[in-house]
Amino acid sequence: MTANILVFDSGVGGLSVTDHLVQQLPNAHLFYLMDRAFFPYGQLADEVLQERVVTLCQQATLAWHIDLIVIACNTASTLVLPSLRQRLQIPVVGVVPAVKVAAQLAQGQAIGVLATPATVQRPYLDQLIKDHAGASPVHRLGSAELVQWAEQWVYQQQAATALPELLGPWIERCQLRHVVLGCTHFPLLTSQLQQHFPEVRWIDSGAAIARRVSSLLPANSQTQVDAASVTIGWAGDAPDQTALQHFLTPWQRPLAWHAIEQ
Ligand code: DGL
């Protein structure tokens, strides 16, 4: 049976993870849900976010007969995974900052964690750093701007020209050569980040998440050759479908669009 996979985020950020899922899972039905009504998550109170994510994921799981959920949002994953797993009977894969990978690469040198203002303050991140950073000092930067710039890049192809002003002083002061992109919106800006900071290695979790999802699916769900699709769903205002095409067309999947009631 072909698996129905829900990929969830506040906005377009989770598309950076979906990109890897499309490559890794040629036969899955992918349902991408963006919560445009409560975007941005990085500035939301914890209790509001907690309730919201659980409610929407339950609703989407029923509507689309979902077999597995990917919370393609670090801000949500670092808070709501325990309650989601308690309330849903299907596997839930979270996306959290790739501190472990960065520490392996940095070999004791400094690591930067670039994430939303909410994620950089989470006890979950404190624990990740304690468990996995080893000898590397970790410097955190919370940015709400980068989330907006990633949305503008995807919908309007508007370049994030203020990246050097925002990140340059931090990278220089902390002598960063390894930076974790701890928000799924940020890998959408990787080519621009590389252009402005060629000396920095930008690390995200997308490929690892796709491998993890693949390992959780039954083998027979990955062998059918003719079943694959992408459904783009949303809560709140409808996204600009024409503007998203340039991102979605290269996936070469049959596309559907679907509003989720709230
Ligand atoms: N893409 C999300 C993350 O990974 C959240 C961005 C936001 O809505 O603030 O954290």
PDB file of C-alpha atoms and ligand atoms in Angstrom:
ATOM      1  CA  MET A   1       0.000   0.000   0.000  1.00  0.00           C
ATOM      2  CA  THR A   2       1.223   3.499  -0.802  1.00  0.00           C
ATOM      3  CA  ALA A   3       1.809   5.560   2.337  1.00  0.00           C
ATOM      4  CA  ASN A   4       0.020   8.832   3.033  1.00  0.00           C
ATOM      5  CA  ILE A   5       2.508  11.165   4.703  1.00  0.00           C
ATOM      6  CA  LEU A   6       1.593  14.470   6.324  1.00  0.00           C
ATOM      7  CA  VAL A   7       4.330  17.116   6.330  1.00  0.00           C
ATOM      8  CA  PHE A   8       3.416  19.981   8.634  1.00  0.00           C
ATOM      9  CA  ASP A   9       4.776  23.513   9.110  1.00  0.00           C
ATOM     10  CA  SER A  10       3.596  27.070   9.756  1.00  0.00           C
ATOM     11  CA  GLY A  11       4.438  28.186   6.210  1.00  0.00           C
ATOM     12  CA  VAL A  12       6.699  27.232   3.305  1.00  0.00           C
ATOM     13  CA  GLY A  13       9.643  26.115   5.488  1.00  0.00           C
ATOM     14  CA  GLY A  14       8.674  22.458   5.480  1.00  0.00           C
ATOM     15  CA  LEU A  15       8.979  22.443   1.694  1.00  0.00           C
ATOM     16  CA  SER A  16      12.748  22.260   2.292  1.00  0.00           C
ATOM     17  CA  VAL A  17      12.147  18.908   4.015  1.00  0.00           C
ATOM     18  CA  THR A  18       9.547  17.809   1.450  1.00  0.00           C
ATOM     19  CA  ASP A  19      12.168  18.313  -1.251  1.00  0.00           C
ATOM     20  CA  HIS A  20      14.200  15.500   0.348  1.00  0.00           C
ATOM     21  CA  LEU A  21      11.095  13.335   0.847  1.00  0.00           C
ATOM     22  CA  VAL A  22      10.223  13.647  -2.846  1.00  0.00           C
ATOM     23  CA  GLN A  23      13.714  12.381  -3.763  1.00  0.00           C
ATOM     24  CA  GLN A  24      13.802   9.630  -1.163  1.00  0.00           C
ATOM     25  CA  LEU A  25      10.208   8.357  -1.489  1.00  0.00           C
ATOM     26  CA  PRO A  26       9.286   8.134  -5.160  1.00  0.00           C
ATOM     27  CA  ASN A  27       5.980   6.396  -4.385  1.00  0.00           C
ATOM     28  CA  ALA A  28       4.501   8.220  -1.410  1.00  0.00           C
ATOM     29  CA  HIS A  29       1.437  10.428  -1.314  1.00  0.00           C
ATOM     30  CA  LEU A  30       2.743  13.574   0.352  1.00  0.00           C
ATOM     31  CA  PHE A  31       0.282  15.942   2.033  1.00  0.00           C
ATOM     32  CA  TYR A  32       1.904  19.270   2.872  1.00  0.00           C
ATOM     33  CA  LEU A  33      -0.027  21.362   5.396  1.00  0.00           C
ATOM     34  CA  MET A  34       0.878  24.973   6.190  1.00  0.00           C
ATOM     35  CA  ASP A  35      -0.766  26.804   9.069  1.00  0.00           C
ATOM     36  CA  ARG A  36      -0.993  30.245   7.517  1.00  0.00           C
ATOM     37  CA  ALA A  37      -3.595  31.283  10.102  1.00  0.00           C
ATOM     38  CA  PHE A  38      -1.102  31.091  13.012  1.00  0.00           C
ATOM     39  CA  PHE A  39       2.145  31.843  11.106  1.00  0.00           C
ATOM     40  CA  PRO A  40       4.776  32.664  12.343  1.00  0.00           C
ATOM     41  CA  TYR A  41       5.176  29.994  15.008  1.00  0.00           C
ATOM     42  CA  GLY A  42       8.482  31.414  16.265  1.00  0.00           C
ATOM     43  CA  GLN A  43       6.667  34.231  18.034  1.00  0.00           C
ATOM     44  CA  LEU A  44       3.703  32.276  19.434  1.00  0.00           C
ATOM     45  CA  ALA A  45       3.086  31.485  23.123  1.00  0.00           C
ATOM     46  CA  ASP A  46       3.920  27.863  23.973  1.00  0.00           C
ATOM     47  CA  GLU A  47       0.383  26.928  25.150  1.00  0.00           C
ATOM     48  CA  VAL A  48      -1.203  28.330  21.978  1.00  0.00           C
ATOM     49  CA  LEU A  49       1.257  26.510  19.722  1.00  0.00           C
ATOM     50  CA  GLN A  50       0.866  23.254  21.597  1.00  0.00           C
ATOM     51  CA  GLU A  51      -2.930  23.183  21.295  1.00  0.00           C
ATOM     52  CA  ARG A  52      -2.944  24.418  17.722  1.00  0.00           C
ATOM     53  CA  VAL A  53      -0.508  21.863  16.299  1.00  0.00           C
ATOM     54  CA  VAL A  54      -2.230  18.927  17.981  1.00  0.00           C
ATOM     55  CA  THR A  55      -5.679  20.044  16.765  1.00  0.00           C
ATOM     56  CA  LEU A  56      -4.616  20.642  13.166  1.00  0.00           C
ATOM     57  CA  CYS A  57      -2.620  17.422  12.909  1.00  0.00           C
ATOM     58  CA  GLN A  58      -5.553  15.402  14.260  1.00  0.00           C
ATOM     59  CA  GLN A  59      -7.859  17.056  11.748  1.00  0.00           C
ATOM     60  CA  ALA A  60      -5.521  16.485   8.790  1.00  0.00           C
ATOM     61  CA  THR A  61      -4.834  12.884   9.842  1.00  0.00           C
ATOM     62  CA  LEU A  62      -8.541  12.103   9.678  1.00  0.00           C
ATOM     63  CA  ALA A  63      -9.207  14.082   6.499  1.00  0.00           C
ATOM     64  CA  TRP A  64      -6.345  12.544   4.517  1.00  0.00           C
ATOM     65  CA  HIS A  65      -6.061   9.072   6.133  1.00  0.00           C
ATOM     66  CA  ILE A  66      -2.500   9.779   7.162  1.00  0.00           C
ATOM     67  CA  ASP A  67      -0.083   6.926   8.027  1.00  0.00           C
ATOM     68  CA  LEU A  68       2.867   8.990   9.276  1.00  0.00           C
ATOM     69  CA  ILE A  69       3.435  12.623  10.259  1.00  0.00           C
ATOM     70  CA  VAL A  70       6.562  14.727   9.810  1.00  0.00           C
ATOM     71  CA  ILE A  71       6.508  17.870  11.936  1.00  0.00           C
ATOM     72  CA  ALA A  72       8.719  19.821   9.538  1.00  0.00           C
ATOM     73  CA  CYS A  73       9.081  22.668  11.989  1.00  0.00           C
ATOM     74  CA  ASN A  74      11.753  22.935  14.671  1.00  0.00           C
ATOM     75  CA  THR A  75       9.708  25.440  16.680  1.00  0.00           C
ATOM     76  CA  ALA A  76       6.814  22.981  16.957  1.00  0.00           C
ATOM     77  CA  SER A  77       8.916  19.791  17.234  1.00  0.00           C
ATOM     78  CA  THR A  78      10.946  21.083  20.180  1.00  0.00           C
ATOM     79  CA  LEU A  79       7.678  21.585  22.092  1.00  0.00           C
ATOM     80  CA  VAL A  80       4.792  19.384  20.968  1.00  0.00           C
ATOM     81  CA  LEU A  81       6.215  15.964  20.045  1.00  0.00           C
ATOM     82  CA  PRO A  82       5.310  14.282  23.391  1.00  0.00           C
ATOM     83  CA  SER A  83       1.653  15.411  23.292  1.00  0.00           C
ATOM     84  CA  LEU A  84       1.298  14.582  19.595  1.00  0.00           C
ATOM     85  CA  ARG A  85       2.653  11.080  20.149  1.00  0.00           C
ATOM     86  CA  GLN A  86       0.291  10.655  23.071  1.00  0.00           C
ATOM     87  CA  ARG A  87      -2.775  11.781  21.111  1.00  0.00           C
ATOM     88  CA  LEU A  88      -2.099  10.111  17.736  1.00  0.00           C
ATOM     89  CA  GLN A  89      -1.715   6.412  17.048  1.00  0.00           C
ATOM     90  CA  ILE A  90       0.656   6.797  14.066  1.00  0.00           C
ATOM     91  CA  PRO A  91       4.416   7.478  13.897  1.00  0.00           C
ATOM     92  CA  VAL A  92       5.376  11.145  14.334  1.00  0.00           C
ATOM     93  CA  VAL A  93       8.813  12.237  13.116  1.00  0.00           C
ATOM     94  CA  GLY A  94      10.089  15.553  14.423  1.00  0.00           C
ATOM     95  CA  VAL A  95      12.632  17.940  12.927  1.00  0.00           C
ATOM     96  CA  VAL A  96      15.057  19.364  15.493  1.00  0.00           C
ATOM     97  CA  PRO A  97      18.339  21.308  15.120  1.00  0.00           C
ATOM     98  CA  ALA A  98      21.174  19.086  13.797  1.00  0.00           C
ATOM     99  CA  VAL A  99      23.526  19.827  16.706  1.00  0.00           C
ATOM    100  CA  LYS A 100      24.964  16.304  16.722  1.00  0.00           C
ATOM    101  CA  VAL A 101      25.975  16.401  13.051  1.00  0.00           C
ATOM    102  CA  ALA A 102      27.426  19.880  13.463  1.00  0.00           C
ATOM    103  CA  ALA A 103      29.501  18.784  16.466  1.00  0.00           C
ATOM    104  CA  GLN A 104      30.895  15.829  14.492  1.00  0.00           C
ATOM    105  CA  LEU A 105      31.920  18.192  11.699  1.00  0.00           C
ATOM    106  CA  ALA A 106      33.198  21.021  13.902  1.00  0.00           C
ATOM    107  CA  GLN A 107      35.525  18.789  15.975  1.00  0.00           C
ATOM    108  CA  GLY A 108      35.579  21.067  19.004  1.00  0.00           C
ATOM    109  CA  GLN A 109      35.363  24.332  17.071  1.00  0.00           C
ATOM    110  CA  ALA A 110      32.465  26.715  17.685  1.00  0.00           C
ATOM    111  CA  ILE A 111      28.992  25.895  16.371  1.00  0.00           C
ATOM    112  CA  GLY A 112      26.230  28.387  15.583  1.00  0.00           C
ATOM    113  CA  VAL A 113      22.551  27.505  15.967  1.00  0.00           C
ATOM    114  CA  LEU A 114      20.358  29.773  13.882  1.00  0.00           C
ATOM    115  CA  ALA A 115      16.658  29.258  14.631  1.00  0.00           C
ATOM    116  CA  THR A 116      13.466  31.093  15.528  1.00  0.00           C
ATOM    117  CA  PRO A 117      13.329  33.220  18.699  1.00  0.00           C
ATOM    118  CA  ALA A 118      11.216  30.457  20.319  1.00  0.00           C
ATOM    119  CA  THR A 119      13.488  27.530  19.388  1.00  0.00           C
ATOM    120  CA  VAL A 120      16.687  29.148  20.692  1.00  0.00           C
ATOM    121  CA  GLN A 121      15.089  29.453  24.151  1.00  0.00           C
ATOM    122  CA  ARG A 122      13.678  25.939  24.417  1.00  0.00           C
ATOM    123  CA  PRO A 123      14.861  23.556  27.153  1.00  0.00           C
ATOM    124  CA  TYR A 124      14.807  20.929  24.374  1.00  0.00           C
ATOM    125  CA  LEU A 125      17.691  22.760  22.675  1.00  0.00           C
ATOM    126  CA  ASP A 126      19.567  23.077  25.998  1.00  0.00           C
ATOM    127  CA  GLN A 127      19.376  19.300  26.307  1.00  0.00           C
ATOM    128  CA  LEU A 128      20.431  18.674  22.683  1.00  0.00           C
ATOM    129  CA  ILE A 129      23.500  20.827  23.247  1.00  0.00           C
ATOM    130  CA  LYS A 130      24.290  19.149  26.562  1.00  0.00           C
ATOM    131  CA  ASP A 131      23.984  15.679  25.023  1.00  0.00           C
ATOM    132  CA  HIS A 132      25.632  16.235  21.654  1.00  0.00           C
ATOM    133  CA  ALA A 133      27.754  19.400  21.345  1.00  0.00           C
ATOM    134  CA  GLY A 134      30.748  17.834  23.086  1.00  0.00           C
ATOM    135  CA  ALA A 135      33.654  20.275  23.377  1.00  0.00           C
ATOM    136  CA  SER A 136      32.232  22.737  20.856  1.00  0.00           C
ATOM    137  CA  PRO A 137      31.023  26.030  22.288  1.00  0.00           C
ATOM    138  CA  VAL A 138      27.524  26.742  20.939  1.00  0.00           C
ATOM    139  CA  HIS A 139      26.315  30.216  19.995  1.00  0.00           C
ATOM    140  CA  ARG A 140      22.592  30.703  19.387  1.00  0.00           C
ATOM    141  CA  LEU A 141      20.884  33.350  17.289  1.00  0.00           C
ATOM    142  CA  GLY A 142      17.102  33.683  17.126  1.00  0.00           C
ATOM    143  CA  SER A 143      15.743  35.398  14.035  1.00  0.00           C
ATOM    144  CA  ALA A 144      12.171  36.109  13.014  1.00  0.00           C
ATOM    145  CA  GLU A 145      13.420  38.102   9.998  1.00  0.00           C
ATOM    146  CA  LEU A 146      14.910  35.079   8.247  1.00  0.00           C
ATOM    147  CA  VAL A 147      11.539  33.314   8.371  1.00  0.00           C
ATOM    148  CA  GLN A 148       9.889  36.239   6.585  1.00  0.00           C
ATOM    149  CA  TRP A 149      12.743  36.470   4.075  1.00  0.00           C
ATOM    150  CA  ALA A 150      12.395  32.780   3.209  1.00  0.00           C
ATOM    151  CA  GLU A 151       8.659  33.280   2.574  1.00  0.00           C
ATOM    152  CA  GLN A 152       9.434  36.304   0.371  1.00  0.00           C
ATOM    153  CA  TRP A 153      12.056  34.309  -1.503  1.00  0.00           C
ATOM    154  CA  VAL A 154       9.676  31.452  -2.266  1.00  0.00           C
ATOM    155  CA  TYR A 155       6.596  33.538  -3.146  1.00  0.00           C
ATOM    156  CA  GLN A 156       8.252  36.582  -4.751  1.00  0.00           C
ATOM    157  CA  GLN A 157      11.828  35.476  -5.511  1.00  0.00           C
ATOM    158  CA  GLN A 158      12.885  38.506  -3.506  1.00  0.00           C
ATOM    159  CA  ALA A 159      16.527  38.064  -2.423  1.00  0.00           C
ATOM    160  CA  ALA A 160      17.411  38.433   1.260  1.00  0.00           C
ATOM    161  CA  THR A 161      19.820  41.308   0.723  1.00  0.00           C
ATOM    162  CA  ALA A 162      20.178  42.127   4.432  1.00  0.00           C
ATOM    163  CA  LEU A 163      21.720  38.718   5.286  1.00  0.00           C
ATOM    164  CA  PRO A 164      25.255  40.156   5.696  1.00  0.00           C
ATOM    165  CA  GLU A 165      24.105  42.853   8.167  1.00  0.00           C
ATOM    166  CA  LEU A 166      22.046  40.390  10.179  1.00  0.00           C
ATOM    167  CA  LEU A 167      24.476  37.462  10.341  1.00  0.00           C
ATOM    168  CA  GLY A 168      27.918  38.910   9.555  1.00  0.00           C
ATOM    169  CA  PRO A 169      28.704  40.365  13.018  1.00  0.00           C
ATOM    170  CA  TRP A 170      27.550  37.161  14.792  1.00  0.00           C
ATOM    171  CA  ILE A 171      29.569  34.873  12.496  1.00  0.00           C
ATOM    172  CA  GLU A 172      32.642  37.011  12.908  1.00  0.00           C
ATOM    173  CA  ARG A 173      32.378  37.579  16.664  1.00  0.00           C
ATOM    174  CA  CYS A 174      31.846  33.867  17.388  1.00  0.00           C
ATOM    175  CA  GLN A 175      34.272  32.707  14.658  1.00  0.00           C
ATOM    176  CA  LEU A 176      31.695  30.357  13.181  1.00  0.00           C
ATOM    177  CA  ARG A 177      32.541  27.885  10.420  1.00  0.00           C
ATOM    178  CA  HIS A 178      29.637  25.504  11.163  1.00  0.00           C
ATOM    179  CA  VAL A 179      26.096  26.813  11.510  1.00  0.00           C
ATOM    180  CA  VAL A 180      23.001  24.680  12.120  1.00  0.00           C
ATOM    181  CA  LEU A 181      19.929  25.860  10.246  1.00  0.00           C
ATOM    182  CA  GLY A 182      17.519  25.128  13.100  1.00  0.00           C
ATOM    183  CA  CYS A 183      14.402  26.305  11.299  1.00  0.00           C
ATOM    184  CA  THR A 184      13.080  24.592   8.184  1.00  0.00           C
ATOM    185  CA  HIS A 185      12.563  27.949   6.480  1.00  0.00           C
ATOM    186  CA  PHE A 186      16.294  28.659   6.483  1.00  0.00           C
ATOM    187  CA  PRO A 187      17.557  25.945   4.059  1.00  0.00           C
ATOM    188  CA  LEU A 188      15.397  27.691   1.450  1.00  0.00           C
ATOM    189  CA  LEU A 189      18.003  30.487   1.660  1.00  0.00           C
ATOM    190  CA  THR A 190      21.070  28.203   1.531  1.00  0.00           C
ATOM    191  CA  SER A 191      22.325  29.351  -1.875  1.00  0.00           C
ATOM    192  CA  GLN A 192      22.171  32.970  -0.719  1.00  0.00           C
ATOM    193  CA  LEU A 193      23.840  32.128   2.596  1.00  0.00           C
ATOM    194  CA  GLN A 194      26.624  30.308   0.737  1.00  0.00           C
ATOM    195  CA  GLN A 195      27.088  33.260  -1.555  1.00  0.00           C
ATOM    196  CA  HIS A 196      27.483  35.740   1.307  1.00  0.00           C
ATOM    197  CA  PHE A 197      29.426  33.436   3.659  1.00  0.00           C
ATOM    198  CA  PRO A 198      31.391  30.915   1.545  1.00  0.00           C
ATOM    199  CA  GLU A 199      33.608  30.002   4.517  1.00  0.00           C
ATOM    200  CA  VAL A 200      30.653  28.691   6.555  1.00  0.00           C
ATOM    201  CA  ARG A 201      29.183  25.198   6.348  1.00  0.00           C
ATOM    202  CA  TRP A 202      25.381  25.365   6.690  1.00  0.00           C
ATOM    203  CA  ILE A 203      23.883  22.218   8.226  1.00  0.00           C
ATOM    204  CA  ASP A 204      20.241  21.154   8.123  1.00  0.00           C
ATOM    205  CA  SER A 205      18.284  18.001   8.951  1.00  0.00           C
ATOM    206  CA  GLY A 206      16.343  17.490   5.686  1.00  0.00           C
ATOM    207  CA  ALA A 207      18.207  14.507   4.226  1.00  0.00           C
ATOM    208  CA  ALA A 208      18.401  12.710   7.607  1.00  0.00           C
ATOM    209  CA  ILE A 209      14.648  13.165   8.118  1.00  0.00           C
ATOM    210  CA  ALA A 210      13.871  11.661   4.706  1.00  0.00           C
ATOM    211  CA  ARG A 211      16.038   8.614   5.543  1.00  0.00           C
ATOM    212  CA  ARG A 212      14.303   8.259   8.903  1.00  0.00           C
ATOM    213  CA  VAL A 213      10.841   8.394   7.304  1.00  0.00           C
ATOM    214  CA  SER A 214      11.866   5.849   4.694  1.00  0.00           C
ATOM    215  CA  SER A 215      13.086   3.480   7.428  1.00  0.00           C
ATOM    216  CA  LEU A 216       9.727   3.688   9.226  1.00  0.00           C
ATOM    217  CA  LEU A 217       7.584   2.821   6.205  1.00  0.00           C
ATOM    218  CA  PRO A 218       6.741  -0.797   5.426  1.00  0.00           C
ATOM    219  CA  ALA A 219       8.883  -2.083   2.544  1.00  0.00           C
ATOM    220  CA  ASN A 220       5.838  -2.831   0.370  1.00  0.00           C
ATOM    221  CA  SER A 221       4.731   0.830   0.564  1.00  0.00           C
ATOM    222  CA  GLN A 222       7.833   1.833  -1.366  1.00  0.00           C
ATOM    223  CA  THR A 223       7.744  -0.581  -4.253  1.00  0.00           C
ATOM    224  CA  GLN A 224       4.698   0.522  -6.267  1.00  0.00           C
ATOM    225  CA  VAL A 225       5.787   2.435  -9.316  1.00  0.00           C
ATOM    226  CA  ASP A 226       2.668   4.282 -10.345  1.00  0.00           C
ATOM    227  CA  ALA A 227       1.427   5.933  -7.158  1.00  0.00           C
ATOM    228  CA  ALA A 228       2.845   9.278  -6.102  1.00  0.00           C
ATOM    229  CA  SER A 229       1.283  12.666  -5.554  1.00  0.00           C
ATOM    230  CA  VAL A 230       1.607  15.920  -3.659  1.00  0.00           C
ATOM    231  CA  THR A 231      -1.323  17.703  -2.041  1.00  0.00           C
ATOM    232  CA  ILE A 232      -0.760  21.222  -0.771  1.00  0.00           C
ATOM    233  CA  GLY A 233      -3.096  22.055   2.092  1.00  0.00           C
ATOM    234  CA  TRP A 234      -3.488  25.150   4.227  1.00  0.00           C
ATOM    235  CA  ALA A 235      -5.279  26.649   7.191  1.00  0.00           C
ATOM    236  CA  GLY A 236      -6.055  30.360   6.932  1.00  0.00           C
ATOM    237  CA  ASP A 237      -5.708  32.325   3.679  1.00  0.00           C
ATOM    238  CA  ALA A 238      -5.057  30.330   0.528  1.00  0.00           C
ATOM    239  CA  PRO A 239      -1.424  30.495  -0.654  1.00  0.00           C
ATOM    240  CA  ASP A 240      -0.610  31.994  -4.064  1.00  0.00           C
ATOM    241  CA  GLN A 241      -0.643  28.807  -6.150  1.00  0.00           C
ATOM    242  CA  THR A 242       0.948  30.383  -9.221  1.00  0.00           C
ATOM    243  CA  ALA A 243       3.838  31.753  -7.160  1.00  0.00           C
ATOM    244  CA  LEU A 244       4.530  28.314  -5.671  1.00  0.00           C
ATOM    245  CA  GLN A 245       4.652  26.538  -9.032  1.00  0.00           C
ATOM    246  CA  HIS A 246       8.347  27.233  -9.659  1.00  0.00           C
ATOM    247  CA  PHE A 247       9.112  25.326  -6.470  1.00  0.00           C
ATOM    248  CA  LEU A 248       6.664  22.474  -7.037  1.00  0.00           C
ATOM    249  CA  THR A 249       6.965  21.817 -10.791  1.00  0.00           C
ATOM    250  CA  PRO A 250      10.472  20.242 -10.603  1.00  0.00           C
ATOM    251  CA  TRP A 251       9.035  17.546  -8.321  1.00  0.00           C
ATOM    252  CA  GLN A 252       7.086  16.195 -11.325  1.00  0.00           C
ATOM    253  CA  ARG A 253       4.240  14.906  -9.160  1.00  0.00           C
ATOM    254  CA  PRO A 254       0.511  15.230  -9.773  1.00  0.00           C
ATOM    255  CA  LEU A 255      -0.543  18.210  -7.616  1.00  0.00           C
ATOM    256  CA  ALA A 256      -3.747  18.907  -5.701  1.00  0.00           C
ATOM    257  CA  TRP A 257      -4.753  21.891  -3.523  1.00  0.00           C
ATOM    258  CA  HIS A 258      -6.935  21.617  -0.459  1.00  0.00           C
ATOM    259  CA  ALA A 259      -8.073  23.985   2.329  1.00  0.00           C
ATOM    260  CA  ILE A 260      -8.318  22.435   5.787  1.00  0.00           C
ATOM    261  CA  GLU A 261     -11.241  23.677   7.873  1.00  0.00           C
ATOM    262  CA  GLN A 262     -10.382  24.989  11.323  1.00  0.00           C
TER     263      GLN A 262
HETATM  264  N1  DGL B   1       9.648  26.601   9.914  1.00  0.00           N
HETATM  265  C1  DGL B   1       9.511  26.689  11.312  1.00  0.00           C
HETATM  266  C2  DGL B   1      10.665  26.114  12.084  1.00  0.00           C
HETATM  267  O1  DGL B   1      11.292  25.180  11.626  1.00  0.00           O
HETATM  268  C3  DGL B   1       8.805  27.863  11.947  1.00  0.00           C
HETATM  269  C4  DGL B   1       8.947  29.234  11.413  1.00  0.00           C
HETATM  270  C5  DGL B   1       7.935  30.174  12.050  1.00  0.00           C
HETATM  271  O2  DGL B   1       6.741  30.001  11.762  1.00  0.00           O
HETATM  272  O3  DGL B   1       8.335  31.020  12.853  1.00  0.00           O
HETATM  273  O4  DGL B   1      10.953  26.501  13.178  1.00  0.00           O
END
